[in-house]
Amino acid sequence: MKLRYEFDLTDAENTKRSGGTDLPGALPILVRDSGVLEGGTGYLYKETEPQAQLRLAAADDLGMFLGITADGTEYLSCGDADDLAETVDVWGDDLLVSRGLFIPVKTALAAIRYFAENGQPDPAVKWIKPEELPEDGNYII
C-alpha cells in the first residue's frame, strides 16, 4: 500500500518534491522535512485509493490547511470559524485559502498520519464542508 506525495515549495527555486513510502508514520516526517512548512502546497494519496486525497498548504505563521476528499465528500480543516472570510495567498499567484482554515502544525501532522492510516479525516480536528465557507472564503482541493 504505497502512499504517494507531491509538494510544491515557495522557495526561490519553486522546488518540487515527490515520492512515496509504505509507512504511514513516515508521512508527517516527510512533510516536516520537505520544507513545505516554510511555505508551499501539496497532496497525498494511497495508490490503492487514489480517489481519497489530502491537499495541504502551509503559511509561515498560520500553520497548515488540510483539505480531504474521502468517500466522495470534501472536508476542510477549520481552526477559527470567525476568520473564514479573510483569505491568504499560499503561493504568491493568488492561490487563496481562508485564514480560518489553518490549524496548528502539530495537529495537522497528526491528522496527516491519521489520513495515511485510515483514508479518512482525523476526528480530533474540526472539519467543515466547502458550502459552509462564506462567499468571500476560499480553499484548494
PDB file of C-alpha atoms in Angstrom:
ATOM      1  CA  MET A   1       0.000   0.000   0.000  1.00  0.00           C
ATOM      2  CA  LYS A   2       2.206   2.799  -1.275  1.00  0.00           C
ATOM      3  CA  LEU A   3       1.493   6.319  -0.044  1.00  0.00           C
ATOM      4  CA  ARG A   4       2.385   8.971  -2.611  1.00  0.00           C
ATOM      5  CA  TYR A   5       3.134  12.658  -2.063  1.00  0.00           C
ATOM      6  CA  GLU A   6       3.879  15.722  -4.165  1.00  0.00           C
ATOM      7  CA  PHE A   7       4.925  19.072  -2.698  1.00  0.00           C
ATOM      8  CA  ASP A   8       5.490  22.438  -4.385  1.00  0.00           C
ATOM      9  CA  LEU A   9       7.593  24.778  -2.266  1.00  0.00           C
ATOM     10  CA  THR A  10       7.502  28.567  -2.397  1.00  0.00           C
ATOM     11  CA  ASP A  11      11.285  28.865  -2.099  1.00  0.00           C
ATOM     12  CA  ALA A  12      13.289  30.886  -4.643  1.00  0.00           C
ATOM     13  CA  GLU A  13      13.666  27.814  -6.903  1.00  0.00           C
ATOM     14  CA  ASN A  14       9.998  26.718  -6.648  1.00  0.00           C
ATOM     15  CA  THR A  15      11.291  23.297  -5.631  1.00  0.00           C
ATOM     16  CA  LYS A  16       9.125  20.247  -6.248  1.00  0.00           C
ATOM     17  CA  ARG A  17       9.379  17.127  -4.105  1.00  0.00           C
ATOM     18  CA  SER A  18       7.622  13.849  -4.792  1.00  0.00           C
ATOM     19  CA  GLY A  19       7.893  10.253  -3.778  1.00  0.00           C
ATOM     20  CA  GLY A  20       6.276   7.542  -1.782  1.00  0.00           C
ATOM     21  CA  THR A  21       6.503   5.407   1.305  1.00  0.00           C
ATOM     22  CA  ASP A  22       4.912   2.255   2.677  1.00  0.00           C
ATOM     23  CA  LEU A  23       4.957   3.648   6.222  1.00  0.00           C
ATOM     24  CA  PRO A  24       2.059   5.926   7.246  1.00  0.00           C
ATOM     25  CA  GLY A  25       4.077   7.177  10.216  1.00  0.00           C
ATOM     26  CA  ALA A  26       6.761   8.436   7.835  1.00  0.00           C
ATOM     27  CA  LEU A  27       4.457  10.928   6.083  1.00  0.00           C
ATOM     28  CA  PRO A  28       4.409  13.544   8.860  1.00  0.00           C
ATOM     29  CA  ILE A  29       8.209  13.363   8.964  1.00  0.00           C
ATOM     30  CA  LEU A  30       8.425  13.713   5.183  1.00  0.00           C
ATOM     31  CA  VAL A  31       6.083  16.720   5.301  1.00  0.00           C
ATOM     32  CA  ARG A  32       8.079  18.345   8.105  1.00  0.00           C
ATOM     33  CA  ASP A  33      11.469  17.677   6.490  1.00  0.00           C
ATOM     34  CA  SER A  34      10.416  18.583   2.924  1.00  0.00           C
ATOM     35  CA  GLY A  35      10.486  22.334   3.512  1.00  0.00           C
ATOM     36  CA  VAL A  36       6.759  22.712   2.750  1.00  0.00           C
ATOM     37  CA  LEU A  37       6.116  24.039   6.265  1.00  0.00           C
ATOM     38  CA  GLU A  38       8.058  27.190   5.379  1.00  0.00           C
ATOM     39  CA  GLY A  39       5.565  27.762   2.559  1.00  0.00           C
ATOM     40  CA  GLY A  40       4.058  25.598  -0.100  1.00  0.00           C
ATOM     41  CA  THR A  41       1.307  23.261  -1.171  1.00  0.00           C
ATOM     42  CA  GLY A  42       0.990  19.572  -1.836  1.00  0.00           C
ATOM     43  CA  TYR A  43      -1.131  16.483  -1.824  1.00  0.00           C
ATOM     44  CA  LEU A  44      -1.049  12.914  -0.555  1.00  0.00           C
ATOM     45  CA  TYR A  45      -2.891   9.783  -1.617  1.00  0.00           C
ATOM     46  CA  LYS A  46      -2.749   5.992  -1.411  1.00  0.00           C
ATOM     47  CA  GLU A  47      -2.032   4.224  -4.681  1.00  0.00           C
ATOM     48  CA  THR A  48      -4.803   1.757  -3.808  1.00  0.00           C
ATOM     49  CA  GLU A  49      -7.302   4.595  -3.159  1.00  0.00           C
ATOM     50  CA  PRO A  50      -6.391   7.493  -5.482  1.00  0.00           C
ATOM     51  CA  GLN A  51      -9.887   8.989  -5.073  1.00  0.00           C
ATOM     52  CA  ALA A  52      -9.101   9.628  -1.370  1.00  0.00           C
ATOM     53  CA  GLN A  53      -6.711  12.571  -1.284  1.00  0.00           C
ATOM     54  CA  LEU A  54      -5.339  15.045   1.208  1.00  0.00           C
ATOM     55  CA  ARG A  55      -4.412  18.502  -0.016  1.00  0.00           C
ATOM     56  CA  LEU A  56      -2.283  20.774   2.150  1.00  0.00           C
ATOM     57  CA  ALA A  57      -0.995  24.318   2.232  1.00  0.00           C
ATOM     58  CA  ALA A  58       1.360  25.886   4.732  1.00  0.00           C
ATOM     59  CA  ALA A  59       1.786  29.546   5.539  1.00  0.00           C
ATOM     60  CA  ASP A  60       4.655  30.741   7.727  1.00  0.00           C
ATOM     61  CA  ASP A  61       2.904  31.865  10.871  1.00  0.00           C
ATOM     62  CA  LEU A  62      -0.576  30.400  10.314  1.00  0.00           C
ATOM     63  CA  GLY A  63       0.113  26.664  10.402  1.00  0.00           C
ATOM     64  CA  MET A  64      -1.390  24.327   7.829  1.00  0.00           C
ATOM     65  CA  PHE A  65      -4.602  23.971   5.877  1.00  0.00           C
ATOM     66  CA  LEU A  66      -5.792  20.438   5.119  1.00  0.00           C
ATOM     67  CA  GLY A  67      -8.444  19.537   2.586  1.00  0.00           C
ATOM     68  CA  ILE A  68      -9.531  15.912   2.361  1.00  0.00           C
ATOM     69  CA  THR A  69     -11.625  14.127  -0.226  1.00  0.00           C
ATOM     70  CA  ALA A  70     -12.927  10.828   1.172  1.00  0.00           C
ATOM     71  CA  ASP A  71     -15.924   8.765   0.102  1.00  0.00           C
ATOM     72  CA  GLY A  72     -16.876  11.483  -2.369  1.00  0.00           C
ATOM     73  CA  THR A  73     -17.084  14.185   0.317  1.00  0.00           C
ATOM     74  CA  GLU A  74     -14.778  17.173   0.775  1.00  0.00           C
ATOM     75  CA  TYR A  75     -13.632  18.166   4.275  1.00  0.00           C
ATOM     76  CA  LEU A  76     -11.737  21.345   5.176  1.00  0.00           C
ATOM     77  CA  SER A  77      -9.752  21.794   8.384  1.00  0.00           C
ATOM     78  CA  CYS A  78     -11.122  24.645  10.483  1.00  0.00           C
ATOM     79  CA  GLY A  79      -9.014  26.465  13.039  1.00  0.00           C
ATOM     80  CA  ASP A  80     -11.073  29.635  13.530  1.00  0.00           C
ATOM     81  CA  ALA A  81     -14.614  29.768  12.155  1.00  0.00           C
ATOM     82  CA  ASP A  82     -14.703  33.545  12.767  1.00  0.00           C
ATOM     83  CA  ASP A  83     -11.827  34.105  10.319  1.00  0.00           C
ATOM     84  CA  LEU A  84     -13.114  32.268   7.232  1.00  0.00           C
ATOM     85  CA  ALA A  85     -13.891  35.351   5.117  1.00  0.00           C
ATOM     86  CA  GLU A  86     -10.286  36.631   5.088  1.00  0.00           C
ATOM     87  CA  THR A  87      -8.006  34.844   2.624  1.00  0.00           C
ATOM     88  CA  VAL A  88      -4.228  34.491   2.398  1.00  0.00           C
ATOM     89  CA  ASP A  89      -2.143  33.808  -0.686  1.00  0.00           C
ATOM     90  CA  VAL A  90      -0.325  30.489  -0.147  1.00  0.00           C
ATOM     91  CA  TRP A  91       1.657  30.510  -3.366  1.00  0.00           C
ATOM     92  CA  GLY A  92       2.242  34.078  -4.485  1.00  0.00           C
ATOM     93  CA  ASP A  93      -0.032  33.986  -7.524  1.00  0.00           C
ATOM     94  CA  ASP A  94      -3.468  34.392  -5.956  1.00  0.00           C
ATOM     95  CA  LEU A  95      -3.809  30.800  -4.734  1.00  0.00           C
ATOM     96  CA  LEU A  96      -6.055  31.813  -1.847  1.00  0.00           C
ATOM     97  CA  VAL A  97      -7.105  29.900   1.270  1.00  0.00           C
ATOM     98  CA  SER A  98      -9.306  31.220   4.064  1.00  0.00           C
ATOM     99  CA  ARG A  99      -7.242  32.201   7.093  1.00  0.00           C
ATOM    100  CA  GLY A 100      -9.658  30.390   9.418  1.00  0.00           C
ATOM    101  CA  LEU A 101      -8.957  27.038   7.727  1.00  0.00           C
ATOM    102  CA  PHE A 102      -5.397  26.887   9.073  1.00  0.00           C
ATOM    103  CA  ILE A 103      -4.688  24.669  12.088  1.00  0.00           C
ATOM    104  CA  PRO A 104      -1.538  24.268  14.212  1.00  0.00           C
ATOM    105  CA  VAL A 105       1.270  22.302  12.538  1.00  0.00           C
ATOM    106  CA  LYS A 106       1.393  19.659  15.283  1.00  0.00           C
ATOM    107  CA  THR A 107      -2.342  18.993  14.893  1.00  0.00           C
ATOM    108  CA  ALA A 108      -2.030  18.921  11.092  1.00  0.00           C
ATOM    109  CA  LEU A 109       0.856  16.431  11.168  1.00  0.00           C
ATOM    110  CA  ALA A 110      -1.180  14.105  13.406  1.00  0.00           C
ATOM    111  CA  ALA A 111      -4.137  14.451  11.000  1.00  0.00           C
ATOM    112  CA  ILE A 112      -1.867  13.616   8.049  1.00  0.00           C
ATOM    113  CA  ARG A 113      -0.815  10.407   9.777  1.00  0.00           C
ATOM    114  CA  TYR A 114      -4.443   9.561  10.589  1.00  0.00           C
ATOM    115  CA  PHE A 115      -5.386  10.060   6.931  1.00  0.00           C
ATOM    116  CA  ALA A 116      -2.441   7.918   5.805  1.00  0.00           C
ATOM    117  CA  GLU A 117      -3.542   5.101   8.102  1.00  0.00           C
ATOM    118  CA  ASN A 118      -7.321   5.337   7.623  1.00  0.00           C
ATOM    119  CA  GLY A 119      -8.057   7.319   4.444  1.00  0.00           C
ATOM    120  CA  GLN A 120     -10.460   9.485   6.470  1.00  0.00           C
ATOM    121  CA  PRO A 121     -10.406  12.865   8.269  1.00  0.00           C
ATOM    122  CA  ASP A 122      -8.965  12.768  11.792  1.00  0.00           C
ATOM    123  CA  PRO A 123     -11.856  13.084  14.297  1.00  0.00           C
ATOM    124  CA  ALA A 124      -9.561  15.136  16.567  1.00  0.00           C
ATOM    125  CA  VAL A 125      -9.705  18.022  14.033  1.00  0.00           C
ATOM    126  CA  LYS A 126     -12.697  20.276  13.450  1.00  0.00           C
ATOM    127  CA  TRP A 127     -13.771  19.864   9.804  1.00  0.00           C
ATOM    128  CA  ILE A 128     -16.229  21.866   7.738  1.00  0.00           C
ATOM    129  CA  LYS A 129     -17.674  21.336   4.277  1.00  0.00           C
ATOM    130  CA  PRO A 130     -16.928  23.804   1.445  1.00  0.00           C
ATOM    131  CA  GLU A 131     -20.523  25.046   1.414  1.00  0.00           C
ATOM    132  CA  GLU A 132     -20.013  26.295   4.989  1.00  0.00           C
ATOM    133  CA  LEU A 133     -17.472  28.876   3.814  1.00  0.00           C
ATOM    134  CA  PRO A 134     -18.701  32.458   3.486  1.00  0.00           C
ATOM    135  CA  GLU A 135     -18.904  33.939  -0.001  1.00  0.00           C
ATOM    136  CA  ASP A 136     -15.508  35.643   0.437  1.00  0.00           C
ATOM    137  CA  GLY A 137     -13.818  32.444   1.643  1.00  0.00           C
ATOM    138  CA  ASN A 138     -11.727  30.078  -0.458  1.00  0.00           C
ATOM    139  CA  TYR A 139      -9.911  26.736  -0.337  1.00  0.00           C
ATOM    140  CA  ILE A 140      -7.920  24.401  -2.565  1.00  0.00           C
ATOM    141  CA  ILE A 141      -8.547  20.740  -3.303  1.00  0.00           C
TER     142      ILE A 141
END
